[in-house]
PDB file of C-alpha atoms in Angstrom:
ATOM      1  CA  MET K   1      11.535   2.044 -12.174  1.00 85.00           C
ATOM      2  CA  SER K   2      12.454   4.148  -9.092  1.00 83.00           C
ATOM      3  CA  ARG K   3      15.167   1.573  -8.145  1.00 84.00           C
ATOM      4  CA  THR K   4      16.718   1.744 -11.689  1.00 84.00           C
ATOM      5  CA  PHE K   5      16.549   5.510 -12.085  1.00 83.00           C
ATOM      6  CA  GLY K   6      18.319   6.310  -8.806  1.00 79.00           C
ATOM      7  CA  MET K   7      21.149   3.847  -9.079  1.00 81.00           C
ATOM      8  CA  ASN K   8      23.674   6.758  -9.259  1.00 84.00           C
ATOM      9  CA  PHE K   9      22.244   8.264  -6.067  1.00 89.00           C
ATOM     10  CA  GLY K  10      23.934   5.724  -3.752  1.00 91.00           C
ATOM     11  CA  ASP K  11      22.906   2.692  -1.775  1.00 94.00           C
ATOM     12  CA  ILE K  12      19.278   1.685  -1.463  1.00 94.00           C
ATOM     13  CA  VAL K  13      17.942   2.318   2.035  1.00 94.00           C
ATOM     14  CA  GLU K  14      14.213   1.634   1.538  1.00 95.00           C
ATOM     15  CA  SER K  15      11.890   0.703  -1.248  1.00 95.00           C
ATOM     16  CA  GLN K  16       8.044   0.476  -1.222  1.00 95.00           C
ATOM     17  CA  SER K  17       4.961   0.622  -3.362  1.00 96.00           C
ATOM     18  CA  GLY K  18       1.243   1.142  -2.915  1.00 96.00           C
ATOM     19  CA  GLY K  19      -1.792   3.144  -3.821  1.00 96.00           C
ATOM     20  CA  CYS K  20      -2.048   6.920  -4.182  1.00 96.00           C
ATOM     21  CA  LYS K  21      -4.586   9.480  -5.456  1.00 94.00           C
ATOM     22  CA  PHE K  22      -3.178   9.050  -9.045  1.00 95.00           C
ATOM     23  CA  GLY K  23      -3.274   5.299  -8.962  1.00 96.00           C
ATOM     24  CA  LYS K  24      -0.182   3.373  -7.851  1.00 97.00           C
ATOM     25  CA  PHE K  25       3.337   4.412  -6.827  1.00 97.00           C
ATOM     26  CA  GLY K  26       6.828   2.975  -6.480  1.00 96.00           C
ATOM     27  CA  MET K  27       9.360   4.766  -4.235  1.00 96.00           C
ATOM     28  CA  THR K  28      13.010   4.196  -3.398  1.00 96.00           C
ATOM     29  CA  VAL K  29      15.245   5.988  -0.861  1.00 95.00           C
ATOM     30  CA  TYR K  30      19.021   6.218  -1.413  1.00 95.00           C
ATOM     31  CA  ARG K  31      21.991   7.304   0.714  1.00 93.00           C
ATOM     32  CA  SER K  32      25.580   8.309  -0.257  1.00 91.00           C
ATOM     33  CA  ALA K  33      28.369  10.317   1.242  1.00 88.00           C
ATOM     34  CA  GLU K  34      27.524  13.344  -1.011  1.00 87.00           C
ATOM     35  CA  THR K  35      23.753  13.115  -0.632  1.00 89.00           C
ATOM     36  CA  PRO K  36      22.501  11.662   2.664  1.00 91.00           C
ATOM     37  CA  HIS K  37      18.955  11.405   1.416  1.00 93.00           C
ATOM     38  CA  SER K  38      17.634  10.981  -2.114  1.00 94.00           C
ATOM     39  CA  GLN K  39      14.132   9.789  -2.843  1.00 95.00           C
ATOM     40  CA  VAL K  40      12.543   8.846  -6.132  1.00 95.00           C
ATOM     41  CA  TRP K  41       8.860   8.161  -6.885  1.00 97.00           C
ATOM     42  CA  TYR K  42       7.045   6.929  -9.987  1.00 96.00           C
ATOM     43  CA  LEU K  43       3.272   7.310  -9.999  1.00 97.00           C
ATOM     44  CA  SER K  44       1.082   5.739 -12.609  1.00 96.00           C
ATOM     45  CA  ASP K  45      -2.621   5.495 -13.457  1.00 94.00           C
ATOM     46  CA  GLY K  46      -1.940   2.713 -15.870  1.00 94.00           C
ATOM     47  CA  LYS K  47      -1.653   5.117 -18.793  1.00 92.00           C
ATOM     48  CA  ASP K  48       0.371   8.188 -17.643  1.00 93.00           C
ATOM     49  CA  PHE K  49       3.421   8.478 -15.359  1.00 95.00           C
ATOM     50  CA  ILE K  50       4.571  11.173 -12.903  1.00 96.00           C
ATOM     51  CA  MET K  51       8.229  11.125 -11.734  1.00 96.00           C
ATOM     52  CA  VAL K  52       9.192  12.968  -8.566  1.00 96.00           C
ATOM     53  CA  THR K  53      12.578  13.364  -6.877  1.00 94.00           C
ATOM     54  CA  HIS K  54      13.527  14.764  -3.505  1.00 94.00           C
ATOM     55  CA  LEU K  55      17.289  15.390  -2.932  1.00 92.00           C
ATOM     56  CA  CYS K  56      18.840  16.540   0.288  1.00 90.00           C
ATOM     57  CA  GLY K  57      22.540  17.412   0.016  1.00 81.00           C
ATOM     58  CA  GLY K  58      24.732  18.152   2.979  1.00 82.00           C
ATOM     59  CA  GLU K  59      22.731  16.805   5.889  1.00 84.00           C
ATOM     60  CA  GLU K  60      19.826  14.528   6.778  1.00 87.00           C
ATOM     61  CA  PRO K  61      16.398  16.168   6.274  1.00 89.00           C
ATOM     62  CA  ASP K  62      14.068  16.918   9.131  1.00 92.00           C
ATOM     63  CA  PRO K  63      11.730  13.970   9.721  1.00 93.00           C
ATOM     64  CA  GLN K  64       8.746  16.342   9.446  1.00 96.00           C
ATOM     65  CA  GLU K  65       9.954  17.359   5.974  1.00 94.00           C
ATOM     66  CA  LEU K  66       9.978  13.760   4.886  1.00 94.00           C
ATOM     67  CA  ILE K  67       6.470  13.148   6.150  1.00 95.00           C
ATOM     68  CA  GLU K  68       5.177  16.201   4.294  1.00 96.00           C
ATOM     69  CA  VAL K  69       7.005  15.263   1.057  1.00 96.00           C
ATOM     70  CA  ASN K  70       5.492  11.786   1.144  1.00 95.00           C
ATOM     71  CA  GLN K  71       2.010  13.249   1.754  1.00 96.00           C
ATOM     72  CA  ILE K  72       2.313  15.734  -1.096  1.00 96.00           C
ATOM     73  CA  VAL K  73       3.536  13.101  -3.560  1.00 97.00           C
ATOM     74  CA  ARG K  74       0.702  10.751  -2.735  1.00 96.00           C
ATOM     75  CA  MET K  75      -1.803  13.487  -3.435  1.00 95.00           C
ATOM     76  CA  LEU K  76      -0.487  14.371  -6.898  1.00 95.00           C
ATOM     77  CA  THR K  77      -2.729  13.993  -9.945  1.00 91.00           C
ATOM     78  CA  LEU K  78      -2.942  15.212 -13.496  1.00 89.00           C
ATOM     79  CA  GLY K  79      -5.565  17.488 -15.027  1.00 81.00           C
ATOM     80  CA  PRO K  80      -8.816  18.754 -13.526  1.00 72.00           C
ATOM     81  CA  PRO K  81     -10.827  16.541 -11.115  1.00 66.00           C
ATOM     82  CA  ASN K  82     -13.196  14.085 -12.601  1.00 69.00           C
ATOM     83  CA  LYS K  83     -16.701  15.552 -12.483  1.00 70.00           C
ATOM     84  CA  PRO K  84     -19.631  15.790 -14.867  1.00 71.00           C
ATOM     85  CA  TRP K  85     -19.090  18.515 -17.523  1.00 69.00           C
ATOM     86  CA  TRP K  86     -22.307  20.236 -16.487  1.00 73.00           C
ATOM     87  CA  ARG K  87     -21.352  20.818 -12.821  1.00 68.00           C
ATOM     88  CA  PHE K  88     -19.642  24.103 -12.075  1.00 67.00           C
ATOM     89  CA  TRP K  89     -18.902  23.518  -8.439  1.00 65.00           C
TER      90      TRP K  89
END
């Protein structure tokens, strides 16, 4: 899905998939003259989807920024944490 969604972002530079806190993810990185770095993720728990984009126009992003963005995306989830209804902490 991430490869198809970002087709207008430029040439594919990298594509990967794996596990994340929400379930599984697919990610694709694109490059073009107008946007040197575009990144698209789709996360799914088998029922719901989360779509995330990170676009950097003008110049290449700082490598530390890319590390942080990837960490944040892999920690995303929906709703409150799963815990028994009777626990307040």
